[in-house]
Structures are given as C-alpha cells and as structure tokens.
Coordinates of C-alpha atoms in Angstrom, one line a residue:
Chain V
M1 CA 22.6 -14.3 -28.1
S2 CA 21.0 -10.9 -27.1
V3 CA 19.0 -10.7 -29.9
L4 CA 17.7 -14.1 -29.4
L5 CA 16.8 -13.5 -26.0
A6 CA 15.6 -10.0 -26.9
V7 CA 13.1 -11.9 -29.5
L8 CA 12.1 -14.5 -27.0
T9 CA 11.6 -12.0 -24.0
G10 CA 8.9 -10.1 -26.9
L11 CA 7.4 -13.1 -27.7
L12 CA 6.6 -13.8 -23.8
V13 CA 5.3 -10.5 -23.3
A14 CA 3.2 -10.6 -26.3
A15 CA 1.8 -13.9 -25.0
G16 CA 1.1 -13.2 -21.8
T17 CA -0.6 -9.7 -22.3
W18 CA -2.5 -11.9 -24.9
L19 CA -3.6 -14.2 -22.1
V20 CA -4.3 -12.2 -19.5
L21 CA -6.3 -10.2 -21.5
K22 CA -8.6 -13.0 -21.9
R23 CA -12.1 -14.0 -20.7
R24 CA -10.9 -17.2 -18.5
L25 CA -9.6 -17.5 -15.3
L26 CA -7.1 -20.2 -16.4
H27 CA -5.8 -18.0 -19.3
L28 CA -5.5 -15.5 -16.3
V29 CA -3.3 -17.6 -14.3
L30 CA -1.2 -18.7 -17.5
G31 CA -0.5 -15.1 -18.8
I32 CA 0.6 -13.9 -15.2
G33 CA 3.2 -17.1 -15.5
L34 CA 4.5 -16.4 -18.5
L35 CA 5.0 -12.9 -18.0
G36 CA 7.1 -13.6 -14.9
H37 CA 9.1 -15.6 -17.5
A38 CA 9.8 -12.2 -19.7
A39 CA 10.8 -10.3 -16.9
N40 CA 12.9 -13.1 -15.7
L41 CA 14.8 -13.4 -19.0
L42 CA 14.6 -9.5 -19.3
V43 CA 16.8 -9.3 -16.2
F44 CA 19.2 -12.2 -17.0
A45 CA 19.5 -10.4 -20.3
A46 CA 20.0 -6.5 -19.5
G47 CA 22.9 -7.5 -17.2
G48 CA 23.9 -11.0 -17.6
L49 CA 25.5 -11.3 -20.5
S50 CA 28.4 -9.2 -20.4
E51 CA 31.7 -10.3 -19.4
S52 CA 32.1 -8.3 -16.1
P53 CA 32.0 -10.0 -13.3
A54 CA 31.5 -8.2 -10.5
F55 CA 34.6 -9.5 -8.2
A56 CA 37.0 -9.4 -11.6
P57 CA 40.9 -9.5 -10.1
G58 CA 42.3 -5.8 -10.5
G59 CA 38.8 -4.8 -12.6
T60 CA 39.8 -6.5 -15.4
P61 CA 36.9 -8.2 -18.1
L62 CA 37.6 -12.2 -17.7
P63 CA 36.8 -14.0 -20.9
G64 CA 34.2 -15.9 -20.5
A65 CA 32.6 -14.9 -17.2
A66 CA 29.3 -13.4 -16.8
D67 CA 28.1 -11.3 -14.1
P68 CA 26.6 -13.7 -11.9
L69 CA 24.8 -11.0 -9.6
P70 CA 21.7 -11.0 -12.3
Q71 CA 21.5 -14.8 -11.8
A72 CA 21.2 -14.4 -8.1
L73 CA 18.3 -11.4 -8.7
V74 CA 16.3 -14.2 -11.5
L75 CA 17.2 -17.4 -9.0
T76 CA 15.5 -14.8 -5.9
A77 CA 12.8 -14.0 -8.8
I78 CA 11.9 -17.1 -9.9
V79 CA 11.3 -18.7 -6.5
I80 CA 9.3 -15.6 -5.6
G81 CA 7.0 -16.2 -8.8
F82 CA 6.9 -20.2 -8.3
G83 CA 5.2 -19.4 -4.6
A84 CA 3.2 -16.7 -6.2
T85 CA 2.1 -18.9 -9.0
A86 CA 1.2 -21.9 -7.0
F87 CA -0.8 -19.8 -4.9
L88 CA -2.7 -18.1 -7.3
L89 CA -3.8 -21.6 -8.8
A90 CA -5.3 -22.7 -5.8
L91 CA -7.0 -19.6 -4.8
A92 CA -8.0 -19.7 -8.7
W93 CA -9.5 -23.4 -7.9
R94 CA -11.0 -22.2 -4.8
A95 CA -12.5 -19.4 -6.8
F96 CA -14.2 -21.6 -9.4
R97 CA -15.2 -24.1 -7.0
T98 CA -17.4 -21.5 -4.9
L99 CA -18.3 -19.5 -8.0
G100 CA -19.1 -21.9 -10.3
D101 CA -17.7 -20.2 -13.1
D102 CA -14.5 -19.1 -14.6
D103 CA -15.9 -16.5 -17.2
L104 CA -14.0 -13.3 -15.6
P105 CA -16.2 -10.5 -17.2
G106 CA -19.2 -12.2 -15.6
W107 CA -18.2 -12.0 -11.9
S108 CA -19.2 -8.6 -11.2
G109 CA -20.6 -9.3 -7.1
S110 CA -17.1 -7.3 -6.1
E111 CA -17.2 -4.5 -8.1
P112 CA -18.7 -1.5 -7.1
P113 CA -22.0 -1.1 -9.1
L114 CA -22.9 2.4 -10.5
E115 CA -25.6 3.6 -8.1
N116 CA -27.0 6.8 -9.2
D117 CA -30.6 4.9 -9.5
H118 CA -32.9 5.0 -7.1
S119 CA -33.5 1.1 -6.9
E120 CA -34.0 -0.5 -3.7
P121 CA -31.0 -1.0 -1.6
R122 CA -29.6 -4.6 -1.2
P123 CA -29.9 -6.7 1.3
Chain J
M1 CA 16.6 -1.9 13.2
T2 CA 17.0 -5.3 14.2
G3 CA 13.9 -5.2 16.6
L4 CA 11.9 -4.5 13.5
L5 CA 13.2 -6.7 11.5
V6 CA 13.6 -9.7 14.0
I7 CA 10.2 -9.4 16.2
P8 CA 7.3 -9.6 13.5
P9 CA 8.8 -13.6 12.2
L10 CA 9.5 -14.3 15.5
T11 CA 5.8 -13.5 16.5
A12 CA 4.6 -15.4 13.7
L13 CA 6.2 -18.0 14.2
I14 CA 5.0 -18.4 17.8
L15 CA 1.4 -17.6 17.0
L16 CA 1.9 -20.4 14.9
A17 CA 2.7 -22.5 17.6
L18 CA -0.7 -21.5 19.1
W19 CA -2.7 -22.5 16.1
R20 CA -5.2 -24.1 18.7
R21 CA -5.1 -21.5 21.3
P22 CA -7.2 -18.6 20.3
R23 CA -7.2 -16.5 23.6
L24 CA -3.5 -17.0 24.0
Q25 CA -2.5 -16.2 20.5
A26 CA -4.6 -12.8 20.3
A27 CA -2.9 -11.9 23.9
V28 CA 0.7 -13.0 22.7
S29 CA -0.4 -11.2 18.9
L30 CA -1.2 -8.0 21.1
A31 CA 2.5 -8.2 22.6
G32 CA 4.2 -9.1 19.8
M33 CA 2.7 -5.8 17.9
L34 CA 3.0 -3.8 21.6
A35 CA 7.1 -4.7 20.9
L36 CA 7.5 -3.4 17.3
L37 CA 5.6 -0.4 18.3
G38 CA 8.8 0.3 20.9
A39 CA 11.4 -0.9 18.5
A40 CA 10.1 1.3 16.3
A41 CA 9.4 4.2 18.5
H42 CA 13.0 3.5 19.7
L43 CA 14.4 3.9 15.7
L44 CA 12.1 7.1 15.4
Q45 CA 13.7 9.1 18.4
A46 CA 17.4 7.7 17.4
V47 CA 17.0 9.5 14.4
A48 CA 14.8 12.8 15.3
P49 CA 17.5 15.2 15.8
G50 CA 18.4 14.3 11.5
G51 CA 20.5 11.6 11.2
I52 CA 20.4 8.9 9.4
L53 CA 20.8 5.7 10.5
V54 CA 22.6 2.8 7.7
W55 CA 23.5 -0.9 8.7
A56 CA 25.2 -2.9 5.9
V57 CA 23.6 -6.5 7.1
G58 CA 26.1 -9.2 5.5
G59 CA 29.3 -6.7 6.8
W60 CA 30.0 -5.4 3.0
P61 CA 30.4 -1.9 2.5
A62 CA 27.1 -0.1 0.7
P63 CA 27.4 -0.3 -2.9
L64 CA 28.4 -4.0 -2.7
G65 CA 26.1 -5.5 -0.1
I66 CA 22.2 -4.8 0.9
V67 CA 22.0 -1.8 3.3
L68 CA 19.1 -1.0 5.2
V69 CA 18.7 2.9 6.0
A70 CA 16.5 4.4 8.3
D71 CA 15.8 8.2 8.0
R72 CA 13.2 10.1 9.6
L73 CA 10.9 9.8 6.9
A74 CA 10.9 5.8 7.0
A75 CA 11.0 5.7 10.9
A76 CA 8.0 8.1 11.1
L77 CA 6.2 5.6 8.9
V78 CA 7.3 2.8 10.2
T79 CA 5.9 4.4 13.5
V80 CA 2.4 5.8 12.6
S81 CA 2.0 2.0 11.1
T82 CA 3.0 0.0 14.2
L83 CA 0.4 2.0 15.8
V84 CA -2.0 0.9 13.7
G85 CA -1.1 -2.2 13.7
V86 CA -2.2 -2.6 17.6
A87 CA -5.1 -0.7 16.9
C88 CA -6.2 -3.3 14.1
V89 CA -5.2 -6.1 16.3
L90 CA -7.1 -5.1 19.1
A91 CA -10.4 -4.5 17.0
A92 CA -10.1 -8.1 16.2
R93 CA -10.7 -8.8 19.5
S94 CA -14.5 -7.7 19.4
P95 CA -16.7 -10.8 17.8
H96 CA -18.0 -9.0 14.6
D97 CA -14.7 -9.2 12.8
D98 CA -15.4 -12.9 11.7
P99 CA -12.4 -13.6 9.4
A100 CA -9.7 -12.4 12.5
R101 CA -10.9 -15.6 14.3
H102 CA -9.6 -17.7 12.1
P103 CA -6.2 -19.2 13.6
A104 CA -4.6 -17.9 10.4
W105 CA -4.8 -14.1 10.9
H106 CA -2.6 -13.0 13.5
P107 CA 0.6 -14.5 11.8
L108 CA -0.6 -13.5 8.6
V109 CA -0.7 -9.5 9.8
H110 CA 2.8 -9.9 11.7
L111 CA 4.1 -11.6 8.5
L112 CA 2.2 -8.5 6.3
M113 CA 4.3 -6.3 9.3
W114 CA 7.5 -7.2 8.4
G115 CA 7.4 -6.9 4.5
V116 CA 6.1 -3.2 5.5
C117 CA 9.1 -2.7 8.0
G118 CA 11.0 -4.0 5.7
A119 CA 10.3 -1.9 2.4
F120 CA 10.2 1.4 4.4
C121 CA 13.7 0.5 5.9
T122 CA 15.9 -1.3 2.6
G123 CA 18.2 0.8 0.7
D124 CA 18.2 -1.4 -2.1
L125 CA 16.2 -1.5 -4.9
F126 CA 15.8 -5.7 -5.6
N127 CA 15.6 -6.0 -1.6
L128 CA 12.5 -3.6 -1.6
F129 CA 11.3 -6.1 -4.5
V130 CA 11.7 -8.9 -2.2
W131 CA 9.9 -6.8 0.8
F132 CA 7.3 -6.2 -1.4
E133 CA 6.7 -10.1 -1.9
V134 CA 7.0 -11.0 1.6
M135 CA 4.1 -8.0 2.6
L136 CA 2.1 -8.7 -1.0
M137 CA 1.9 -12.9 -0.3
A138 CA 0.5 -12.2 3.5
S139 CA -1.9 -9.5 1.9
F140 CA -3.0 -12.5 -0.5
T141 CA -3.9 -15.1 2.3
L142 CA -5.3 -12.2 4.7
I143 CA -7.7 -10.9 1.9
A144 CA -9.3 -14.3 0.8
L145 CA -9.2 -15.9 4.4
G146 CA -12.8 -16.5 4.9
G147 CA -14.2 -17.6 2.1
G148 CA -17.5 -17.0 0.5
R149 CA -18.0 -15.8 -3.2
E150 CA -17.8 -11.9 -3.1
R151 CA -14.4 -12.3 -1.2
L152 CA -12.8 -15.2 -3.4
E153 CA -13.8 -12.9 -6.6
G154 CA -12.4 -9.7 -4.8
A155 CA -9.2 -11.6 -3.8
V156 CA -8.4 -13.1 -7.5
K157 CA -8.6 -9.3 -8.9
Y158 CA -6.4 -8.4 -6.3
V159 CA -3.6 -10.7 -6.7
A160 CA -3.7 -10.7 -10.4
M161 CA -3.3 -6.7 -10.6
N162 CA -0.6 -6.8 -8.5
L163 CA 1.2 -9.9 -9.8
V164 CA 1.4 -7.6 -12.7
S165 CA 2.9 -4.9 -10.7
S166 CA 5.4 -7.4 -9.2
V167 CA 6.9 -8.2 -13.1
L168 CA 6.9 -4.5 -14.2
F169 CA 9.0 -4.0 -10.9
L170 CA 11.5 -6.8 -12.1
C171 CA 12.0 -5.5 -15.5
G172 CA 12.5 -2.3 -14.1
C173 CA 15.2 -3.4 -11.7
G174 CA 17.0 -5.5 -14.6
I175 CA 17.3 -2.7 -17.0
L176 CA 18.3 0.0 -14.2
Y177 CA 21.4 -3.0 -13.3
G178 CA 21.8 -3.1 -16.8
V179 CA 22.7 0.3 -17.6
C180 CA 23.9 1.4 -14.2
G181 CA 25.7 -1.6 -12.9
T182 CA 24.3 -1.3 -9.2
L183 CA 20.9 -1.3 -7.2
N184 CA 22.4 0.5 -4.1
M185 CA 19.3 3.0 -3.9
A186 CA 21.9 5.7 -3.0
D187 CA 24.6 4.4 -5.6
L188 CA 22.1 4.7 -8.1
A189 CA 21.1 8.0 -7.5
R190 CA 25.0 9.1 -7.4
I191 CA 25.6 7.4 -10.9
I192 CA 22.4 8.8 -12.3
S193 CA 23.1 12.8 -11.1
A194 CA 26.3 12.5 -12.5
A195 CA 25.4 10.7 -15.6
G196 CA 22.4 12.2 -16.4
T197 CA 19.1 10.2 -17.2
P198 CA 19.4 8.4 -20.8
P199 CA 16.6 7.0 -22.5
A200 CA 17.7 3.3 -21.3
V201 CA 17.1 4.9 -17.5
Q202 CA 13.8 6.8 -18.4
A203 CA 12.5 3.4 -19.8
A204 CA 13.5 1.5 -16.6
G205 CA 11.9 4.8 -14.4
G206 CA 9.2 4.4 -16.4
C207 CA 8.2 0.5 -15.6
L208 CA 9.2 1.3 -11.8
L209 CA 7.3 3.9 -11.5
A210 CA 4.2 2.0 -13.4
A211 CA 4.4 -0.3 -10.7
F212 CA 4.7 1.6 -8.0
L213 CA 1.8 3.5 -9.6
L214 CA -0.7 0.6 -9.4
K215 CA 0.6 -0.6 -5.9
S216 CA -0.9 3.0 -4.9
A217 CA -3.7 2.7 -6.9
A218 CA -3.5 5.7 -9.2
F219 CA -5.1 6.6 -11.9
P220 CA -5.9 4.4 -14.2
L221 CA -4.7 1.1 -12.7
F222 CA -7.1 1.8 -9.6
A223 CA -10.1 -0.4 -10.5
W224 CA -8.7 -3.3 -8.3
L225 CA -9.0 -1.4 -4.7
P226 CA -12.5 -0.4 -4.6
A227 CA -13.5 -4.2 -6.5
S228 CA -11.4 -5.9 -3.7
Y229 CA -11.1 -3.6 -0.1
H230 CA -14.1 -3.9 0.8
T231 CA -14.6 -7.6 0.5
A232 CA -12.1 -7.8 3.6
A233 CA -13.1 -8.2 7.2
P234 CA -13.3 -5.2 8.8
A235 CA -9.7 -5.4 10.5
T236 CA -7.8 -6.6 7.7
A237 CA -9.6 -3.6 5.5
A238 CA -8.3 -1.0 8.4
L239 CA -4.7 -2.6 7.8
F240 CA -4.8 -2.9 4.1
S241 CA -6.1 1.0 3.8
A242 CA -3.1 2.4 6.0
L243 CA -0.3 0.3 4.7
L244 CA -0.4 -1.2 1.4
T245 CA -0.6 1.7 -1.0
K246 CA 0.8 4.1 1.8
V247 CA 4.2 1.6 0.9
G248 CA 3.7 2.0 -2.7
I249 CA 3.7 5.6 -2.2
Y250 CA 6.7 6.0 -0.3
A251 CA 8.4 3.3 -3.5
V252 CA 7.2 6.7 -5.4
L253 CA 8.7 8.8 -3.6
R254 CA 12.4 7.1 -2.9
L255 CA 12.3 6.7 -7.3
T256 CA 11.5 10.0 -8.2
V257 CA 13.0 11.8 -5.1
T258 CA 15.7 10.4 -4.2
I259 CA 16.6 7.7 -7.4
M260 CA 15.8 9.9 -10.3
P261 CA 14.4 13.3 -9.7
L262 CA 11.6 13.8 -12.4
S263 CA 12.2 17.9 -12.9
G264 CA 13.0 18.1 -16.8
T265 CA 12.1 14.5 -17.8
L266 CA 8.6 13.2 -19.9
L267 CA 7.8 11.3 -16.3
Q268 CA 7.1 14.8 -14.2
P269 CA 4.1 16.4 -16.0
I270 CA 2.8 12.3 -16.7
L271 CA 2.9 11.9 -12.8
L272 CA 1.0 15.2 -11.9
W273 CA -1.8 14.7 -13.8
V274 CA -2.0 11.1 -13.0
A275 CA -1.9 12.4 -9.6
L276 CA -5.2 15.1 -10.5
A277 CA -7.2 12.5 -12.4
T278 CA -6.8 9.7 -9.6
M279 CA -8.1 12.7 -7.1
A280 CA -11.1 13.3 -9.4
V281 CA -11.9 9.7 -10.0
G282 CA -11.9 8.7 -6.6
V283 CA -14.0 11.1 -5.2
L284 CA -16.7 11.0 -8.2
G285 CA -16.6 7.1 -7.2
A286 CA -17.3 7.6 -4.1
A287 CA -19.7 10.1 -4.1
T288 CA -21.8 7.4 -6.5
Q289 CA -21.5 4.9 -3.6
M290 CA -24.1 4.2 -1.1
E291 CA -22.0 1.2 1.0
L292 CA -19.7 2.0 3.6
K293 CA -16.2 0.6 2.8
R294 CA -16.9 1.0 -1.2
I295 CA -17.3 4.7 -0.3
L296 CA -14.3 4.4 1.8
S297 CA -12.2 2.5 -0.9
F298 CA -13.1 5.2 -3.7
H299 CA -11.9 8.0 -1.3
I300 CA -8.4 6.0 -0.9
V301 CA -8.1 6.2 -4.6
S302 CA -8.6 10.0 -4.0
Q303 CA -6.1 10.5 -1.2
V304 CA -3.4 8.7 -3.0
G305 CA -3.9 11.4 -5.6
Y306 CA -3.0 14.0 -3.2
M307 CA 0.1 12.8 -2.1
L308 CA 1.4 12.1 -5.5
L309 CA 0.5 15.7 -6.2
S310 CA 3.0 17.1 -3.5
I311 CA 5.4 14.4 -5.2
A312 CA 4.9 15.1 -8.6
I313 CA 5.2 18.7 -7.6
G314 CA 8.5 18.3 -5.8
G315 CA 10.9 21.0 -3.8
A316 CA 11.0 20.4 0.1
T317 CA 7.5 22.7 0.4
A318 CA 5.8 20.2 -1.4
L319 CA 7.9 17.0 -0.3
A320 CA 7.0 18.1 3.0
A321 CA 3.5 18.5 2.8
A322 CA 3.8 14.8 1.2
V323 CA 5.5 13.5 4.6
F324 CA 2.6 15.0 6.5
Y325 CA 0.0 13.8 4.5
L326 CA 1.3 10.3 5.0
I327 CA 1.9 10.3 8.4
H328 CA -2.3 12.0 8.9
H329 CA -3.4 9.7 5.9
I330 CA -2.5 6.0 7.9
L331 CA -4.2 7.2 11.0
V332 CA -7.6 8.7 9.9
K333 CA -8.2 6.1 7.0
S334 CA -7.3 3.0 9.0
N335 CA -9.7 4.8 11.7
L336 CA -12.2 5.1 9.2
F337 CA -12.8 1.4 8.3
L338 CA -12.6 0.2 12.2
I339 CA -15.6 2.5 12.6
V340 CA -17.1 1.7 9.2
G341 CA -16.9 -2.2 10.3
L342 CA -18.0 -1.3 13.9
A343 CA -20.9 0.6 12.7
A344 CA -22.0 -2.0 9.9
A345 CA -21.6 -4.5 13.0
H346 CA -24.4 -2.4 15.3
G347 CA -26.7 -1.8 12.2
G348 CA -26.9 -4.7 10.2
A349 CA -25.6 -3.6 6.9
E350 CA -23.6 -2.1 4.4
D351 CA -25.7 -0.3 2.7
V352 CA -25.8 3.2 4.6
R353 CA -29.6 3.7 3.3
R354 CA -30.9 1.0 5.8
L355 CA -28.7 2.3 8.6
G356 CA -28.9 5.0 11.1
G357 CA -29.4 6.0 14.7
L358 CA -25.6 5.3 15.4
R359 CA -25.6 8.4 17.2
R360 CA -26.6 6.2 20.6
F361 CA -23.1 4.7 20.8
P362 CA -21.4 8.3 22.1
L363 CA -18.0 6.6 21.8
L364 CA -18.2 5.5 18.2
Y365 CA -19.7 9.0 17.2
A366 CA -17.0 11.3 18.6
G367 CA -14.8 8.6 16.7
F368 CA -16.4 9.0 13.4
L369 CA -16.2 12.5 13.8
I370 CA -13.4 13.2 14.4
S371 CA -12.0 11.2 11.6
A372 CA -14.6 12.3 9.0
A373 CA -14.1 16.0 9.6
S374 CA -10.3 15.2 9.4
L375 CA -10.3 13.6 5.9
A376 CA -12.2 15.9 4.5
G377 CA -10.0 18.6 5.8
I378 CA -12.0 20.8 8.4
P379 CA -9.6 23.1 10.6
P380 CA -8.3 22.2 13.4
F381 CA -8.2 18.6 12.3
S382 CA -5.2 17.0 11.0
G383 CA -6.3 16.7 7.6
F384 CA -7.0 20.9 7.0
F385 CA -3.6 21.4 7.9
A386 CA -2.3 18.5 5.4
K387 CA -4.4 19.5 2.2
L388 CA -3.4 23.2 3.3
A389 CA 0.2 22.3 3.2
T390 CA -0.3 20.7 -0.4
V391 CA -3.0 23.1 -1.9
R392 CA -0.5 25.8 -0.9
A393 CA 3.0 23.9 -2.1
A394 CA 0.6 23.7 -5.7
A395 CA 0.3 27.4 -5.6
E396 CA 3.8 28.0 -4.8
A397 CA 4.9 26.3 -8.1
G398 CA 2.3 28.3 -10.5
Q399 CA 0.1 24.7 -10.9
W400 CA -3.4 26.6 -10.5
V401 CA -5.4 23.6 -11.9
A402 CA -3.9 21.6 -9.2
V403 CA -4.8 24.1 -6.7
A404 CA -8.5 24.4 -7.7
V405 CA -8.8 20.5 -8.4
A406 CA -7.8 20.1 -4.9
L407 CA -10.0 22.1 -3.6
A408 CA -13.2 20.8 -5.2
V409 CA -12.1 17.1 -4.4
G410 CA -11.6 18.6 -0.9
F411 CA -15.4 19.9 -1.1
L412 CA -16.5 16.4 -2.6
T413 CA -15.0 14.5 -0.1
L414 CA -16.8 16.2 2.7
Y415 CA -20.0 15.5 0.5
S416 CA -19.2 12.0 1.4
M417 CA -18.5 12.2 4.8
V418 CA -21.9 14.2 5.7
K419 CA -23.6 11.6 3.4
I420 CA -21.9 8.9 6.1
H421 CA -23.1 11.1 8.9
R422 CA -26.5 12.0 7.6
E423 CA -27.7 8.4 6.8
A424 CA -25.9 6.0 9.5
F425 CA -25.5 8.7 12.6
A426 CA -28.0 10.9 12.3
K427 CA -31.2 10.1 10.7
E428 CA -33.6 7.4 12.6
A429 CA -32.8 3.7 12.3
P430 CA -35.2 2.3 9.6
T431 CA -35.6 -0.8 11.7
T432 CA -34.9 -1.7 15.0
T433 CA -31.7 -3.6 15.2
V434 CA -30.0 -5.3 18.4
P435 CA -26.5 -3.6 19.0
L436 CA -23.4 -5.6 18.9
A437 CA -22.7 -7.1 22.5
G438 CA -18.6 -7.0 23.3
S439 CA -17.3 -4.3 21.0
S440 CA -15.2 -2.4 23.4
W441 CA -11.9 -4.0 21.4
A442 CA -12.8 -2.1 18.7
T443 CA -14.3 1.2 20.0
A444 CA -11.0 1.3 22.5
A445 CA -9.1 0.6 18.5
V446 CA -10.9 4.0 17.2
L447 CA -10.3 5.7 20.6
V448 CA -6.4 5.2 19.9
L449 CA -6.1 6.5 16.6
A450 CA -8.6 9.2 16.6
T451 CA -6.4 10.6 19.7
G452 CA -3.2 10.1 17.7
T453 CA -5.4 12.5 14.6
V454 CA -6.2 14.9 17.2
L455 CA -2.8 14.9 18.4
I456 CA -1.9 15.9 15.1
G457 CA -3.9 18.6 14.3
L458 CA -3.3 20.0 17.9
G459 CA 1.0 19.7 17.1
A460 CA 0.6 20.3 14.3
G461 CA 2.9 23.2 13.7
P462 CA 6.0 21.8 15.7
L463 CA 4.9 18.6 13.2
W464 CA 5.3 20.7 9.9
R465 CA 8.3 22.5 11.1
W466 CA 9.5 19.1 11.3
S467 CA 8.0 17.6 8.2
L468 CA 9.8 20.9 6.6
A469 CA 13.6 19.2 7.7
V470 CA 12.4 16.1 6.5
G471 CA 11.3 17.1 3.5
S472 CA 14.5 20.0 3.0
E473 CA 16.8 16.8 3.4
L474 CA 14.8 14.6 1.2
A475 CA 14.9 17.5 -2.0
A476 CA 18.6 17.8 -1.3
R477 CA 19.5 14.5 -2.0
T478 CA 23.1 14.6 -1.1
P479 CA 22.8 13.7 2.7
Y480 CA 21.3 10.4 1.8
I481 CA 23.9 9.5 -0.4
D482 CA 26.3 10.4 1.6
A483 CA 25.1 8.8 4.7
V484 CA 24.8 5.5 2.8
L485 CA 27.9 5.4 0.6
G486 CA 30.4 6.9 3.2
A487 CA 28.8 4.5 5.9
A488 CA 31.6 2.3 7.3
P489 CA 30.1 -1.5 7.2

C-alpha cells in the first residue's frame, strides 16, 4: 500500500511539475491542482498508514486502526486547496478575458523591464 | 491574545454589512484597526518583562491540542504590524488610492491582519499553514482588486507562486508528522534535539525552508515579488511590503532556530549563500529600475537578504540583529511605499524621470528623507543600527564575505535612494502638474510611520538591549519549549 501511494505521489508530482512549467494558463492551473493532490497523498502516506491511533487505550497499537490526525490534516488541506483552486480559476478566466491571451511567456507588461538603456520613459 | 484573533474577523463582518456605506465603512475600519493595535500593545506589555504566554485554545494540554504562544518576538511583530495596518487604513482615505475605494478593500485588509496575527502567535506548524492560507486568500483578492491588464497579470504570478509554496509547506508538515508524530513546535523542538536530525527530518526541513524562503522572496525564487507588488494600489502595496515577506522570515526564524537548529547541517551554508545572493540580486535589480514602486520592490528582496543573513549566522547577537532589523524594516518599507504612492499621485507618473519638484510638499519630503536615509543606513536613523548589528554579528562569526557583501549592498541602496531623491524631489518638474487635493490623510499616515522610525533611531540603545534579551531567549530555545510543554491547559 505504501509503495503504491509513493509511486502515485511521484507520478502526480512529475505531472504537476510538467504542467506548471508549460506555457498555457490552463496548464498552470491544472498543474497546481495536481501538485496539491500529490501533497495531500504524501501527508496521508507519511503519517496515516501506521497502526498507532492517537488515542489508543494504554498506548497499545490497535490492529486495523490508523492515526486519524493526518486524515484530519488532509481534510483541512483539501478544503483550503479547493478554495484556492476556485479562486485561481476565476482569476485565470478574468485574466484571459482581459488580456485576450493565455500564453504566459507573452505576458510581459508586469515584468520589470531591463532599463539601463536611455530610451524614452514609458507614458 | 483573544482580542488579536477576535477583533479582525468581527470587524471584517461588520465592514461587509456596511458594503454600501463607504464613509461609515472607512471610519469603522479605522476604529477596528485601532482596537487591534490596543490589543497588540496590551499583549506586548504583558510579555515585555520576559514572560511567554501560552493559551491552549481547545482546553487540551500542549502536545495534543493547538496552542497559541506569544513571546516577546511575536508580540513585538504583531504590534508593529498593526501600527502599519492603522497607517494603511488612514492612507486609504486619500482619493488617489483608487482600489481602496472598492467596498471589499477594508474587509479584506482586516482578514489579512487576522492571518498575520494568527501566524505570529501560533505554536503549531499545521496551524501556521492554515493562518498562512487565511492571509494569502485575503492578499490574493487584494492584489487583483480593481482589475486592469498589469494588475491581473501580476496577480496570476503572485497567486501561482504562493500556491506552489503552500504545496511545499504541506509536504514538509506531512513528512515531519510521519517522523516525529507531532506538529507542536515546542514538542518538535524537544524531539529533534533529543534524537538529532535524521535524513527524513532534514528533508522535511528542506521542504519547509524552501516554502518559507519562497514566501519571503529569497533568491532564486524572488521574481514573483517585483513582478506583482508594483501593480497593487499604494496602500495595498505598503501593507504587503510590510507584512507578507516578514511573516515568511518569521517562519524561517521559528523553523531554523526554535524547531531544528541548522548548525552542522547542510542547510546552514545553503541559507547563508541564499541570503547573500538575495541581498546582491535585489539591490542590483533596483539599480536598473526607473519606476518608483519597482525600485522599492527590488529593495524588499535585498533587505530580506539582510534578515536571512542574521538568521543563517545564528547565535544570540545575530538573532538580536534579525529581530531589530525586522521591527525597523516593517515601518520603513511600508512608509516608503506610502510616500511613493503620494509622489506618483502628485507628479502624475511612476517613472522617476518624468517626476520632479516634489520638494514643495515639505511634510512628504521630510517623510521621504527620514525613511530613505533609514533604509540606506545613514546614522542616526534606525536602519544604521540595524545594519551595524547585522555586520557586527557577521564579523564576530568570521563571515568576512558576508561583511563585504552587506557593506556593498548598503552602499548601492544609498545609490537607489539618491536616485529617487534627485529625480523626483530635487530637480525641477519636467511638466507642470496639478498637485493632488485631499491627500492629508495619506500624509498623516506617512508622518505616523516616520515618527516611529525616528523613535527607533533615538531609542536604539534600549531597543538593542531588548533585542539582545529576545535573541538570547530564542538562541537558548529551552524557555520557549518549557513554557509550552509545561503549561497547564
């Protein structure tokens, strides 16, 4: 089970990183979503598969019971991630409508220009 | 501590109800921020003699439940942050600050302050993640408020980078919980100092450090900051410049000092070189810029490097320098952003070459001179003592490269400030412009923060002794751990 989760996390991170590094706005949004899922799985796999629940009677492990705390953490992270993704989608849509383009390297208006030239100041 | 976490959301709710009453909304917002400042000052007064306040929120004792912890560092940072909050809410009353006219601006600012106060006061790593998200969601909306091409572009970059950093933060939390079985900062510190730092803990530390460094705009992941901050409205940019990167630095400090001391691990030299590169790249970037807010955005990056340098060196003196620098920097940086917001509004341009003659606004000019001299480190202003403390800590640690870089960066900072002074204030205006009417609120805010800067400069001796006490308490680690783990619910 741990191996399966580890491989799945690795695949999600790889796919997410690949998508984040692509040129399109929608790829960026999807990539960040995948990275978020990978992080959730990682938290779950790193802390949640042991048979040591937080409130075991007398400190003895309970067979078949997992630590509920990572699940609570993941639940919180899923809710936060959902809100963040929804906001990012809305922002991306608005940006696409305003800029008329979803090609990220083509967006250069907000980048500081290299201005050691003596060109005319921008209006 | 209750007030800090109850006043901001309550104020935000009341402000939402006043959506259609802009004048009343601005007044209630100012009142709420002043109440928050009062609560912060009360907390600072309570912990100033040297105590650490611990509040087990759910009634469970420390390692089981979430605790809020206020030591002198957290209380001081909360107080300075809320002071900046008051100044920004004041400045937002001036007519040039267009997005601050939006009815969502005031509620969002209070939600942002909520996240900042929570992040400074929490004693639990996952709870810190949640406060970060509260703060970020508010800041995401604030930076995009008003729309427009540049602003939306900057907002997408800002949001994307911060979400990536949140993913790293979460991964670090998960691995650390898997290894240590706790996320309480004091408990983590106890376990890690007893068991050493196995590779898994170092990996988690690397994830968390990367996440916090990204949020503090350290080299090499700093490009989102100069690409987005200058698009925000003046009061918004002043608030962001004062608070967001500083919360990141505070998290770096808690991680590398309280939770897992870096000395002896691979992460210490990495942090040191990251700090030096951040200082150098930030100040060189600023030297090539000609637009007011872009110059200042690059200076945030370079100043972040100074604070990281002190944290990387470690030890009581260096940490005291970091504490002093944080307090000084929050005031000076936000004030400079307010000043250039006013300067751009008076002169009708962002590019310094198109500005000029701003000397004829004596109060604004005085505020600029004080803040710019302080940022560049000219005595007797606060920045001189902050830089002196940093350089001395580096020299005592034998880091002569760091000393050389710090001095050179200070000199180049002076160059940038002289550039703004000569172009925007001293030379004659290239075109006649109509001075802005009704800017007295923003000028008042500038004067409040400038007074704070002057007071830090005049009271540098007592403040430095106080910072030394805080620094030794941080470096010793045991007072924090004992206060949290020994506290009754």
